[in-house]
Coordinates of C-alpha atoms in Angstrom, one line a residue:
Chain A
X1 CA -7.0 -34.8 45.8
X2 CA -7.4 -38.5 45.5
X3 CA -6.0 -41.3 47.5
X4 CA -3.2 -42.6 45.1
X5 CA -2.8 -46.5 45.2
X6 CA 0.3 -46.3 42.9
X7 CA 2.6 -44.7 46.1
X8 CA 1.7 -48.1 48.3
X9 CA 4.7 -50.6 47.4
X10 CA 3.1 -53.6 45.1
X11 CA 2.8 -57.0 46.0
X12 CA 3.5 -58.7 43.1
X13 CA 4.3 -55.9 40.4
X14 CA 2.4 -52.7 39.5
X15 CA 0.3 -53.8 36.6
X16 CA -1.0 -57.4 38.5
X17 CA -1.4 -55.5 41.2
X18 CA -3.6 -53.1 39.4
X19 CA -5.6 -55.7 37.7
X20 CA -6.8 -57.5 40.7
X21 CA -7.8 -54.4 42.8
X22 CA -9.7 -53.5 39.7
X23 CA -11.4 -56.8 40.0
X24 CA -12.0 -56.0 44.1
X25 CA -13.2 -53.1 43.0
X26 CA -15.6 -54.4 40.7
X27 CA -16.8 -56.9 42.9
X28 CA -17.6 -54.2 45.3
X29 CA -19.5 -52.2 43.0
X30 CA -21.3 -55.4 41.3
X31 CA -22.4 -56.2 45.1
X32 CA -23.4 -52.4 46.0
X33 CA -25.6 -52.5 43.1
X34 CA -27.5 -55.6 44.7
X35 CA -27.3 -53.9 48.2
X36 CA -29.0 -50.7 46.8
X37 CA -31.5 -52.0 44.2
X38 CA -34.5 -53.5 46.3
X39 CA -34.3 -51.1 48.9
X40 CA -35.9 -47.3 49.2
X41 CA -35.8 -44.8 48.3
X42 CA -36.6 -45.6 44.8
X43 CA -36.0 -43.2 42.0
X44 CA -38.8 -44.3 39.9
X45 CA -38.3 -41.2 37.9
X46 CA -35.4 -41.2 36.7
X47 CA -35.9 -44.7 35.8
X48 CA -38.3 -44.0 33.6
X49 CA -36.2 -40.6 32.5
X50 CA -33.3 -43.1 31.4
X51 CA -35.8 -45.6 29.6
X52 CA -36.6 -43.3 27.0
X53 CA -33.2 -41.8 26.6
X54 CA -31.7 -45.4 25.9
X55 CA -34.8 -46.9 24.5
X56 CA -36.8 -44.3 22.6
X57 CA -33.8 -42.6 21.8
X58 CA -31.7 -46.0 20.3
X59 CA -34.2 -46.5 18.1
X60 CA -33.4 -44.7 14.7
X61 CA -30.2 -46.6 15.0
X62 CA -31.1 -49.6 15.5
X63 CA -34.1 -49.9 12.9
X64 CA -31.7 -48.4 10.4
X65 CA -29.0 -51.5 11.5
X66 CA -31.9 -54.1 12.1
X67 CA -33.2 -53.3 8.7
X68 CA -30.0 -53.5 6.8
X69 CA -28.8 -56.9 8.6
X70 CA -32.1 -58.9 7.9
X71 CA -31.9 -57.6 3.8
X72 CA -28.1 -58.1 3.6
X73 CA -28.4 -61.6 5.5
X74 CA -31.0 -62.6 3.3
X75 CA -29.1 -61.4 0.2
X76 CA -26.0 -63.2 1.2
X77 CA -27.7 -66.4 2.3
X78 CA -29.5 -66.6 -0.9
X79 CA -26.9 -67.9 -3.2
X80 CA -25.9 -70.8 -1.2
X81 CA -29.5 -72.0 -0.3
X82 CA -30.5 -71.7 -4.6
X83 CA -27.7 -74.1 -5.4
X84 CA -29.2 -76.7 -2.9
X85 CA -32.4 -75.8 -4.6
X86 CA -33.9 -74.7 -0.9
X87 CA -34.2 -70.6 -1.3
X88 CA -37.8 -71.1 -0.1
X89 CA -36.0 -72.1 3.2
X90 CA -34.6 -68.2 3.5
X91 CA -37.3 -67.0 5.9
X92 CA -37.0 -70.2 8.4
X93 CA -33.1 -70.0 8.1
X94 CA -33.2 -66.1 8.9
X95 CA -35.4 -66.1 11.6
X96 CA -33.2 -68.8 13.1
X97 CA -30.3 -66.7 12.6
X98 CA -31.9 -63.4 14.0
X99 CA -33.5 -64.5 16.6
X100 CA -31.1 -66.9 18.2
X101 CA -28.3 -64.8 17.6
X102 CA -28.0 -61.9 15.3
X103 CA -30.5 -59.6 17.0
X104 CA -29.3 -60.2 20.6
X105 CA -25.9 -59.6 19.1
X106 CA -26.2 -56.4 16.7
X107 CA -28.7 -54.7 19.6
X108 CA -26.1 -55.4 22.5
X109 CA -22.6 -54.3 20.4
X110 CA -24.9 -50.9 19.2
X111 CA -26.4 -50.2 22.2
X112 CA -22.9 -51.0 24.1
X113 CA -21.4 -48.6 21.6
X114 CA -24.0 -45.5 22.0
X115 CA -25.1 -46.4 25.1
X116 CA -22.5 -47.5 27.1
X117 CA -20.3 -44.8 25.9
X118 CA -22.4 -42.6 26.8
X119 CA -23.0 -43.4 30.7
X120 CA -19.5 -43.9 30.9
X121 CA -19.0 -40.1 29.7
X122 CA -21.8 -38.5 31.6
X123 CA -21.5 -40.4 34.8
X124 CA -17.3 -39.7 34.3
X125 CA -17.5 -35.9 33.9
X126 CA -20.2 -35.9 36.5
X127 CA -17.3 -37.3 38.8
X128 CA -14.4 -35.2 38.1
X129 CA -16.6 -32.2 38.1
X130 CA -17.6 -33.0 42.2
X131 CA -21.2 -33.2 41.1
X132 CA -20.9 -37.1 42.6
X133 CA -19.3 -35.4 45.4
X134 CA -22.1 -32.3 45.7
X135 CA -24.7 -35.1 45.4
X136 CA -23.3 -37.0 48.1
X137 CA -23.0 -34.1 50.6
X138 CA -26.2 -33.1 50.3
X139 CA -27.2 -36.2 52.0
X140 CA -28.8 -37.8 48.5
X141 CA -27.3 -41.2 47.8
X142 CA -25.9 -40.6 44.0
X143 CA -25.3 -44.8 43.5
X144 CA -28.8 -45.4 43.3
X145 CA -30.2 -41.7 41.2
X146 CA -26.6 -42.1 39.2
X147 CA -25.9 -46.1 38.7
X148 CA -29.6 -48.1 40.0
X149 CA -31.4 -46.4 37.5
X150 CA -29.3 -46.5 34.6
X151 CA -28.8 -50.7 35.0
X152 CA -32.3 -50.9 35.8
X153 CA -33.0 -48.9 32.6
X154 CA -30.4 -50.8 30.4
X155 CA -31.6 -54.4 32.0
X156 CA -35.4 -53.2 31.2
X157 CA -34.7 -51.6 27.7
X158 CA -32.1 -53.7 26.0
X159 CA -34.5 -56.9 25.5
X160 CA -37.6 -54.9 24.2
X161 CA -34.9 -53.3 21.6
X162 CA -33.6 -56.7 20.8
X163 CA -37.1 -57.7 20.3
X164 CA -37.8 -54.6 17.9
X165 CA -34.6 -55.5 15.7
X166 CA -36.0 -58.8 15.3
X167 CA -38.9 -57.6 14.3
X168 CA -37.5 -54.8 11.8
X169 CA -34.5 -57.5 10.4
X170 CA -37.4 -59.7 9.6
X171 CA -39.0 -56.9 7.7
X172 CA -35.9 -55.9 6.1
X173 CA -35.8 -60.2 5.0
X174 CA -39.0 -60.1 4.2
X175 CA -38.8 -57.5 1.6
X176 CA -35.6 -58.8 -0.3
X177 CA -37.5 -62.3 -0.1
X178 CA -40.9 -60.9 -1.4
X179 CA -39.0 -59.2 -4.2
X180 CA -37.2 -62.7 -5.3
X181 CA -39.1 -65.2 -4.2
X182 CA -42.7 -63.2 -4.4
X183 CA -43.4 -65.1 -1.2
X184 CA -46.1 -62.9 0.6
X185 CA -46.0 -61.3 4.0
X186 CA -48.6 -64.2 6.0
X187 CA -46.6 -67.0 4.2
X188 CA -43.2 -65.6 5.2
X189 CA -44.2 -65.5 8.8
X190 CA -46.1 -68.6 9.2
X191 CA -42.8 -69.8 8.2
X192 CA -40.8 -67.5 10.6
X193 CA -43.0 -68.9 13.7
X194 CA -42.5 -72.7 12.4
X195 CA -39.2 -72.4 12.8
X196 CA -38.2 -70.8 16.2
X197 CA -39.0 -72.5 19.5
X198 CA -39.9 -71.3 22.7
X199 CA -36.1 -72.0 23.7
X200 CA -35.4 -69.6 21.1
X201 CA -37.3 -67.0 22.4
X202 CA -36.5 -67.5 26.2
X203 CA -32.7 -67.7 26.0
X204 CA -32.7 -64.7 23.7
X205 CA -34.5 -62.7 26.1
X206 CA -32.7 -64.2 29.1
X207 CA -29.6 -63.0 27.2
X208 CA -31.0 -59.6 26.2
X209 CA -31.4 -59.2 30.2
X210 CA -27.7 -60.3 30.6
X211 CA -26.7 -58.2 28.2
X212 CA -28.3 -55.0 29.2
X213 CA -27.3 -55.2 32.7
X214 CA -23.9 -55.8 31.8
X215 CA -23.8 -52.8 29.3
X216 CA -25.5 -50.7 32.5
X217 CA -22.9 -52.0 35.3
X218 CA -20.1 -51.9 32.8
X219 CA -20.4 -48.0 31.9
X220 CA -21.4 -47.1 35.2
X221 CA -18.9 -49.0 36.9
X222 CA -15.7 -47.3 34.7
X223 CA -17.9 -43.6 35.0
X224 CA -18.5 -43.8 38.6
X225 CA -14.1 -45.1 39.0
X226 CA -12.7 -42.3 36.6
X227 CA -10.3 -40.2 37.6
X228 CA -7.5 -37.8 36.2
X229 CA -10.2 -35.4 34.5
X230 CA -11.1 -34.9 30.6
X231 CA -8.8 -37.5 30.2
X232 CA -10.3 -39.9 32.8
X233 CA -13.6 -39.3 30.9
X234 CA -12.2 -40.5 27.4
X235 CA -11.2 -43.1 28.9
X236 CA -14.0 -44.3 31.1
X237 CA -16.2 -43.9 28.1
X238 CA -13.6 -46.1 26.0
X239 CA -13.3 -49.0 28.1
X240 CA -17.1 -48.7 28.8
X241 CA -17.6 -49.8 25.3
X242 CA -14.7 -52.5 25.0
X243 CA -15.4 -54.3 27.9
X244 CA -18.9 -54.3 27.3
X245 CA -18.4 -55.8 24.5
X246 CA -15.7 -58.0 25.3
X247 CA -18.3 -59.4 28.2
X248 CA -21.2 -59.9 25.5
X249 CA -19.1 -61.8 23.4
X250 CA -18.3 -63.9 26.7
X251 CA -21.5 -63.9 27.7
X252 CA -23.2 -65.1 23.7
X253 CA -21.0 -68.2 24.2
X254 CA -21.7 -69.1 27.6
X255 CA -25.3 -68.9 27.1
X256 CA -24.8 -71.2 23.8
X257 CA -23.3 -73.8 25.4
X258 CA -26.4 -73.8 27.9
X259 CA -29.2 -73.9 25.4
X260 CA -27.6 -76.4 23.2
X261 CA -26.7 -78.4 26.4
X262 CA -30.8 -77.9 27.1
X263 CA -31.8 -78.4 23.6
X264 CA -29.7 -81.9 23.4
X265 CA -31.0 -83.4 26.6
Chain B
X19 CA -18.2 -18.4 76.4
X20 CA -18.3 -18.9 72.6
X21 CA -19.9 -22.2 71.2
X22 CA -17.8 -24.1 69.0
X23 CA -19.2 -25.9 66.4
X24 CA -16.8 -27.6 65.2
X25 CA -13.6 -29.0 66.5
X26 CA -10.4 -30.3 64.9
X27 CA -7.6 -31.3 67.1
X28 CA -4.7 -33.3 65.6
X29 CA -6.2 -33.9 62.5
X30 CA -3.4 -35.7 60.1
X31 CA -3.9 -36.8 56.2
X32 CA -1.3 -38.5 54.6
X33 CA -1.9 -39.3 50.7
X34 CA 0.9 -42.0 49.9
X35 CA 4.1 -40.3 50.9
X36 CA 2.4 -36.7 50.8
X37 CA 1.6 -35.5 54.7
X38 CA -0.8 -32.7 53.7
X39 CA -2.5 -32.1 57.1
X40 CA -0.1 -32.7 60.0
X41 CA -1.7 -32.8 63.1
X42 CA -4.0 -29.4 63.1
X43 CA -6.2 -27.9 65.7
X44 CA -8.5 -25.7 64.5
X45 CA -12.1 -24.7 66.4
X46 CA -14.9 -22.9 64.6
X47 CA -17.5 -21.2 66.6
X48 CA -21.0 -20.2 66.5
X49 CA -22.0 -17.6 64.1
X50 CA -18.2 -16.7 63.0
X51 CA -17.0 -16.8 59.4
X52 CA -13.6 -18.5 59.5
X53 CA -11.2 -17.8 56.9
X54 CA -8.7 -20.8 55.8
X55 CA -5.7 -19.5 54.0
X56 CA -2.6 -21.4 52.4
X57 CA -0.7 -22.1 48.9
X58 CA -2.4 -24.6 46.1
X59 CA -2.2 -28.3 47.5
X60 CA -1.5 -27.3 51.1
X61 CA -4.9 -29.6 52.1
X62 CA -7.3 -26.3 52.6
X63 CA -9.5 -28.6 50.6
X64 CA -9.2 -31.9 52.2
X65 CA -9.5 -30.3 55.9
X66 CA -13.6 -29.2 54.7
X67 CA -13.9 -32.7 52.9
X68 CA -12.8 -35.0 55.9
X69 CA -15.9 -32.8 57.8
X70 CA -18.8 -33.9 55.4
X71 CA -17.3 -37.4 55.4
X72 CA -16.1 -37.0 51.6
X73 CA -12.4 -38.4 53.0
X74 CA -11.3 -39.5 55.9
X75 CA -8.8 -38.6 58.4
X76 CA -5.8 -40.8 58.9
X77 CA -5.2 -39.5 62.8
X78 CA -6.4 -37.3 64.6
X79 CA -10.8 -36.0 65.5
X80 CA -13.1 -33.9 63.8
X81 CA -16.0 -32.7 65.9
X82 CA -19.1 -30.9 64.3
X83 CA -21.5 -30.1 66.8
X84 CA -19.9 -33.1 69.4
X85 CA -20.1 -35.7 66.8
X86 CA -16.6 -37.9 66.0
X87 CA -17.5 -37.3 62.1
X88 CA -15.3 -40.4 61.5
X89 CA -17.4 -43.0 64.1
X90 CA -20.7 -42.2 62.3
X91 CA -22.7 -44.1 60.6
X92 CA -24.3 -43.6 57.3
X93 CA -27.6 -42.7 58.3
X94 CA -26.1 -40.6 60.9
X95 CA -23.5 -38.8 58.7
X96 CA -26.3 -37.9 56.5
X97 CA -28.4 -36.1 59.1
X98 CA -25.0 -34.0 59.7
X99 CA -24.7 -33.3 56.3
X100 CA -28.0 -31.8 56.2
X101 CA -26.6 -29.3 58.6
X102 CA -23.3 -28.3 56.9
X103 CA -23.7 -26.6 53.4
X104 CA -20.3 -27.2 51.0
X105 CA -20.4 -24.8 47.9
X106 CA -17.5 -26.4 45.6
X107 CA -14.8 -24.6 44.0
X108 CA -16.5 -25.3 40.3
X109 CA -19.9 -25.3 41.9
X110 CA -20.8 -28.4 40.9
X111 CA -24.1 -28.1 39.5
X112 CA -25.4 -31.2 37.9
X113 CA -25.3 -30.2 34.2
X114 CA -28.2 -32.2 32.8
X115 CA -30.6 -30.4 35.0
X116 CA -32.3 -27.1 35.3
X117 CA -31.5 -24.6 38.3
X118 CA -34.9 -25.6 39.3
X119 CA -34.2 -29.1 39.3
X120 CA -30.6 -28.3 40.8
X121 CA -32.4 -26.9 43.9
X122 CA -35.2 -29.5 43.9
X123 CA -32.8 -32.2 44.2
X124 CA -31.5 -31.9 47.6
X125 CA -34.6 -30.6 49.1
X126 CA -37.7 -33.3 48.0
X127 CA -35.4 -36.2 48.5
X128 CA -34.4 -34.9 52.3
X129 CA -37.7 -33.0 53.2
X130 CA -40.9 -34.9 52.8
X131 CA -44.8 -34.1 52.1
X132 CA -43.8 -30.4 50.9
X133 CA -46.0 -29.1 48.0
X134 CA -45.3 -28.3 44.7
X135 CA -45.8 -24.4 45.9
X136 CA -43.8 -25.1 49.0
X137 CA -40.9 -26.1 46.8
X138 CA -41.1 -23.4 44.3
X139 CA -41.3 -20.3 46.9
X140 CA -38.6 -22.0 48.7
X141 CA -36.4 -21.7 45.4
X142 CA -37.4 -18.0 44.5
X143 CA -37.0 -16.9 47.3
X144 CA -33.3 -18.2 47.9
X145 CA -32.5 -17.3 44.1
X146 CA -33.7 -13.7 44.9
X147 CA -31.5 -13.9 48.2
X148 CA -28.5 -14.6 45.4
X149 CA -30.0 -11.9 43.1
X150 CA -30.9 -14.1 40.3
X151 CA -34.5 -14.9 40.2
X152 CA -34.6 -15.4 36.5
X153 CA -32.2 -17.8 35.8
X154 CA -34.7 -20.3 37.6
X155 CA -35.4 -22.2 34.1
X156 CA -31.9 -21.6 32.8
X157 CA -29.8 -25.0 32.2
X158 CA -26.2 -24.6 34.2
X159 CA -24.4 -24.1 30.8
X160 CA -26.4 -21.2 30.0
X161 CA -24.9 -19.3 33.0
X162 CA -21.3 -17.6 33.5
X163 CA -19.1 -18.2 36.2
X164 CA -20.2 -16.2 38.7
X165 CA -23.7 -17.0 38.3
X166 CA -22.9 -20.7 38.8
X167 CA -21.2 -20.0 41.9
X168 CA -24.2 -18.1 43.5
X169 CA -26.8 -21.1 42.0
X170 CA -24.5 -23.3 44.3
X171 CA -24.6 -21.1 47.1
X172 CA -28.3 -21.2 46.6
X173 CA -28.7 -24.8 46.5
X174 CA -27.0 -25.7 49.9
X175 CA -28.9 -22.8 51.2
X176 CA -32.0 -24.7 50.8
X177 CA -31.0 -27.6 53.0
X178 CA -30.8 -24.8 55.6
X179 CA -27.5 -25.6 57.0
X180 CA -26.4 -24.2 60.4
X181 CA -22.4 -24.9 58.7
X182 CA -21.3 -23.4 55.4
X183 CA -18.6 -24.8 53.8
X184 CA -17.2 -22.4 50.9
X185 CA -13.7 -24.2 48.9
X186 CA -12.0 -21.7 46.6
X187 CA -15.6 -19.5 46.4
X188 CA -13.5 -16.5 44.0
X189 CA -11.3 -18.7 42.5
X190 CA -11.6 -17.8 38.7
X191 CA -13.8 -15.1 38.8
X192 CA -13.3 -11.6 37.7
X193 CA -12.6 -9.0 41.0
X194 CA -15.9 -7.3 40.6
X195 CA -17.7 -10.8 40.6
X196 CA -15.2 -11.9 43.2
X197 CA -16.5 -8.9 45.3
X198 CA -20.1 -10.0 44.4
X199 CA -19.6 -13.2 46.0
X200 CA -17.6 -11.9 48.9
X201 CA -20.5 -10.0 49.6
X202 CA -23.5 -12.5 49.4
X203 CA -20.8 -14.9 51.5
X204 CA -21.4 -12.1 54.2
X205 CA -25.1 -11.7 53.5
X206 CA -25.8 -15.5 53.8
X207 CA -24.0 -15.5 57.7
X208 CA -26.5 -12.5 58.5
X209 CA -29.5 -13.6 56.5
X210 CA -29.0 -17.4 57.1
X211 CA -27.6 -17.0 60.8
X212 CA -24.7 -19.6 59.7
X213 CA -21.2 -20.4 60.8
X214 CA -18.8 -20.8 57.8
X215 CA -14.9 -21.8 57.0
X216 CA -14.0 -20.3 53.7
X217 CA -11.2 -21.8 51.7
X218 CA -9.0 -19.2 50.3
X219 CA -6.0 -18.1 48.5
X220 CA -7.2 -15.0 48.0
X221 CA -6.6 -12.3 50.5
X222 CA -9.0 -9.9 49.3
X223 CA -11.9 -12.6 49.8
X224 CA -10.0 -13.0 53.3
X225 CA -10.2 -9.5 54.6
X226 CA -14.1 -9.1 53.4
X227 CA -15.6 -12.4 54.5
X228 CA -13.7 -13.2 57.8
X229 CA -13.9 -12.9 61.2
X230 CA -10.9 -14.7 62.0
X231 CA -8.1 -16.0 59.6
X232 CA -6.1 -19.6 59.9
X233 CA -3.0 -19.8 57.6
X234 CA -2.1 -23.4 56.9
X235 CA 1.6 -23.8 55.9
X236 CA 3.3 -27.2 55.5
X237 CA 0.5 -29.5 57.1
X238 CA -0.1 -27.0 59.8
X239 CA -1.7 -23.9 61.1
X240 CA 1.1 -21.0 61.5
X241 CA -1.4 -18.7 62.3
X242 CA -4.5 -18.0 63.4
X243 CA -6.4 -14.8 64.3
X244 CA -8.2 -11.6 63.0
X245 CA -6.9 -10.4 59.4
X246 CA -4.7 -8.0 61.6
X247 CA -3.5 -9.8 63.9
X248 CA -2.4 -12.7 61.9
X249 CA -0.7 -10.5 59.0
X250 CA 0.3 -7.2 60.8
X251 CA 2.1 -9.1 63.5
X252 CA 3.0 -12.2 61.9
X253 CA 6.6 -14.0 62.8
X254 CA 6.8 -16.5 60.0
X255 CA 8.2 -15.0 56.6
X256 CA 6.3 -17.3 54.7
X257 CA 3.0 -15.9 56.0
X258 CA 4.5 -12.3 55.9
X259 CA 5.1 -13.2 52.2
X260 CA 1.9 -14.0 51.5
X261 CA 0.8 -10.8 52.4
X262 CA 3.0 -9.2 50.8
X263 CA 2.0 -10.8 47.3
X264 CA -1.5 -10.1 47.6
X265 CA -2.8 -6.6 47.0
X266 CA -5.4 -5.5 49.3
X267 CA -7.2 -2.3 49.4
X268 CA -7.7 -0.9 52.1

């Protein structure tokens, strides 16, 4: 039986109400996560358990995606670049575009979709089925095996994917732009590397970090808080995925506004 | 003079408007299996949660072993919970593991420097004290009900807790695997030397598993004795009625 917060009279009205205990509660969790994470016991384990299940096991997705946006990028940028007579720009403009951007972006929104989904879902059920609960009584402290490990794992995994999209949407460039252009593989690189700065590199991996963490707090966050059974799950597992995303949207344009802010100066 | 182990007296839980527990006094003692009767929703549940700290009382103090259960701290209320056992009503065994790893769970993250062989006698010898020493690789969907409820037995055996807590222990289960459980619910007091409270609707489970019998009716106990005393001579229709709805053989 839970305690239910809709029986205390509101403040203001129900759904304000609502809104800003679910930005307490947040808060809460956010901090507990901070509390818990440098401390011991450390489940190093399952750590490593949830590495491979949202690294190793992402990646058939996210070569398949990777691949298709660097050949369909290419293929679309093409056009515009030959009528300025500057197609042999196409590897410097796509390595721009995929690594400032696109493969932060397209690794964050598919991994928030498969993988924030599913923490949201398995930490949910785990919740209305008192395994939380069985975990908790047995003296075990299920926030760090449950939420530590799989923000940790998220926050470790996400920027090594991003990197390995880059790397396969380069590919996928690289082929359309060898077919077209019969510009070889050492020449379409050299260009690749003249074009990116170390900015580039550091504020995509600094938002790859901010991304995974957010996609790891995010579905643990709405897992661990899910209530009213099957349908609490659903749900959990729903929002997981929209406000993840909703944050790395958020998040993409913050971060822009600092690196250009850096890049002017 | 008996020793109580645990000790509730005018323990109150209010959720929102909903007074489920209204000032109780109940005292479990050493050794005794204590049967908790009452209708769906009448707080059977929430009474065994408030004692392993899972909720909290709104009035009212819960003693285990002298200890204010609500005045402890975290570090304290989880060397108390190493002493009480809770089996849940759905048994709540964690689905993505093994029944190994269900048992291993508790016990290397609570008791340190034990070997590899250590851990695995430990966890054949309590699944052949449930009676299933092969399921030991099995994965928690792989099992029926009844199984799953004996696996959960097992696991908060292996803690080896001085308290068991059992919530609803028959509830969905077919009679003869309701008697089953019944049965190893007695068998763990004599094997295991434990004190338990059993959460009940079911009179059957009642009559086998306990020593004494608490009825709780509209936030409070109505009754509380032997099976006998509390249903033979009982004043209140309402417990008289929920007798008389249940068959028991005799």
């Amino acid at each position: 039986m839970a305690e239910k917060a809709d029986d205390k009279k509101p403040i203001l009205s129900k759904k304000i109400d609502k809104f800003f205990t679910g930005l307490a509660n947040a808060w809460i969790f956010f901090k507990r996560f901070f509390q818990e994470v440098f401390f011991p016991p450390y489940e190093f384990k399952e750590v490593i358990n949830q590495c491979y299940r949202i690294g190793v096991e992402s990646l058939p997705l996210i070569s398949l995606t990777g691949f298709i946006v660097g050949i369909v990028f290419t293929n679309q940028s093409r056009p515009s670049l030959t009528e300025f007579g500057a197609a042999s720009w196409l590897p410097s403009l796509i390595s721009i575009a995929v690594v400032r951007a696109m493969g932060p972006l397209v690794t964050a929104l598919i991994a928030a979709g498969k993988v924030g989904s599913s923490i949201g879902a398995e930490i949910g059920s785990m919740k209305v089925t008192e395994q939380i609960d069985a975990m908790e009584v047995s003296a075990t402290n299920p926030f760090k095996f449950l939420v530590v490990s799989r923000v940790l794992a998220t926050t470790f995994m996400i920027p090594l994917l991003v990197m390995y999209t880059d790397f396969v949407a380069l590919m996928g460039s690289f082929l359309s732009v060898n077919k077209n252009e019969m510009v070889s593989l050492s020449t379409f690189f050299v260009q690749v590397f003249e074009s990116i700065t170390f900015l580039d590199i550091t504020s995509s991996v600094f938002k790859s970090i901010l991304f995974g963490f957010t996609i790891g707090i995010v579905g643990c966050y709405k897992g661990y808080n899910s209530s009213k059974g099957t349908e609490g799950v659903g749900k959990a597992a729903n929002s997981a995925v929209v406000i993840s995303m909703f944050l790395i949207f958020i998040e993409e344009l913050l971060v822009l506004q600092i690196v250009n802010a850096i890049r002017s100066a | 003079m008996e020793e109580t182990v645990v000790e509730i007296r005018g323990l109150k839980k209010a959720f929102g408007d909903l007074e489920v527990l209204q000032g109780v006094d109940l005292d479990l003692f050493k050794g005794e299996n204590l049967v908790v009767l009452g209708k769906s929703g009448s707080g059977k549940s929430v009474l065994i949660k408030i004692m392993v700290g899972l909720l909290r009382q709104d009035e009212g103090s819960m003693k285990i072993f002298g200890q204010e259960v609500s005045t402890l701290n975290k570090k304290e209320l989880n060397a108390l919970r190493l002493k009480i056992g809770f089996s849940f009503q759905a048994s709540a065994l964690y689905d993505s593991m093994t029944v190994r790893e269900n048992m291993e769970f508790p016990l290397v993250r609570n008791v340190k420097n034990l070997t590899k062989a250590e851990i695995t006698k430990k966890i054949e010898g309590l699944l052949d004290s449930v009676g299933l020493p092969q399921s030991i690789n099995q994965m928690p969907s792989e099992l029926s009900g009844g199984q799953k409820k004996r696996i959960g037995i097992a696991r908060t055996l292996i803690l080896n807790p001085e308290i068991m807590l059992y919530d609803e222990p028959t509830a969905g289960l077919d009679p003869i695997t309701c008697m089953e459980i019944n049965n190893l619910i007695v068998q763990v007091r004599e094997q295991f030397n434990t004190s338990s409270i059993v959460i009940t609707h079911d009179l059957t489970c009642a009559k086998v598993t306990g020593d004494r019998m608490a009825v709780l009716l509209d936030g409070q106990f109505k009754a509380i004795g032997t099976f006998d005393e509390v249903f033979a001579r009982a004043k209140d229709e309402r417990v008289k009625s929920f007798y008389d709805y249940n068959f028991i053989e005799s």
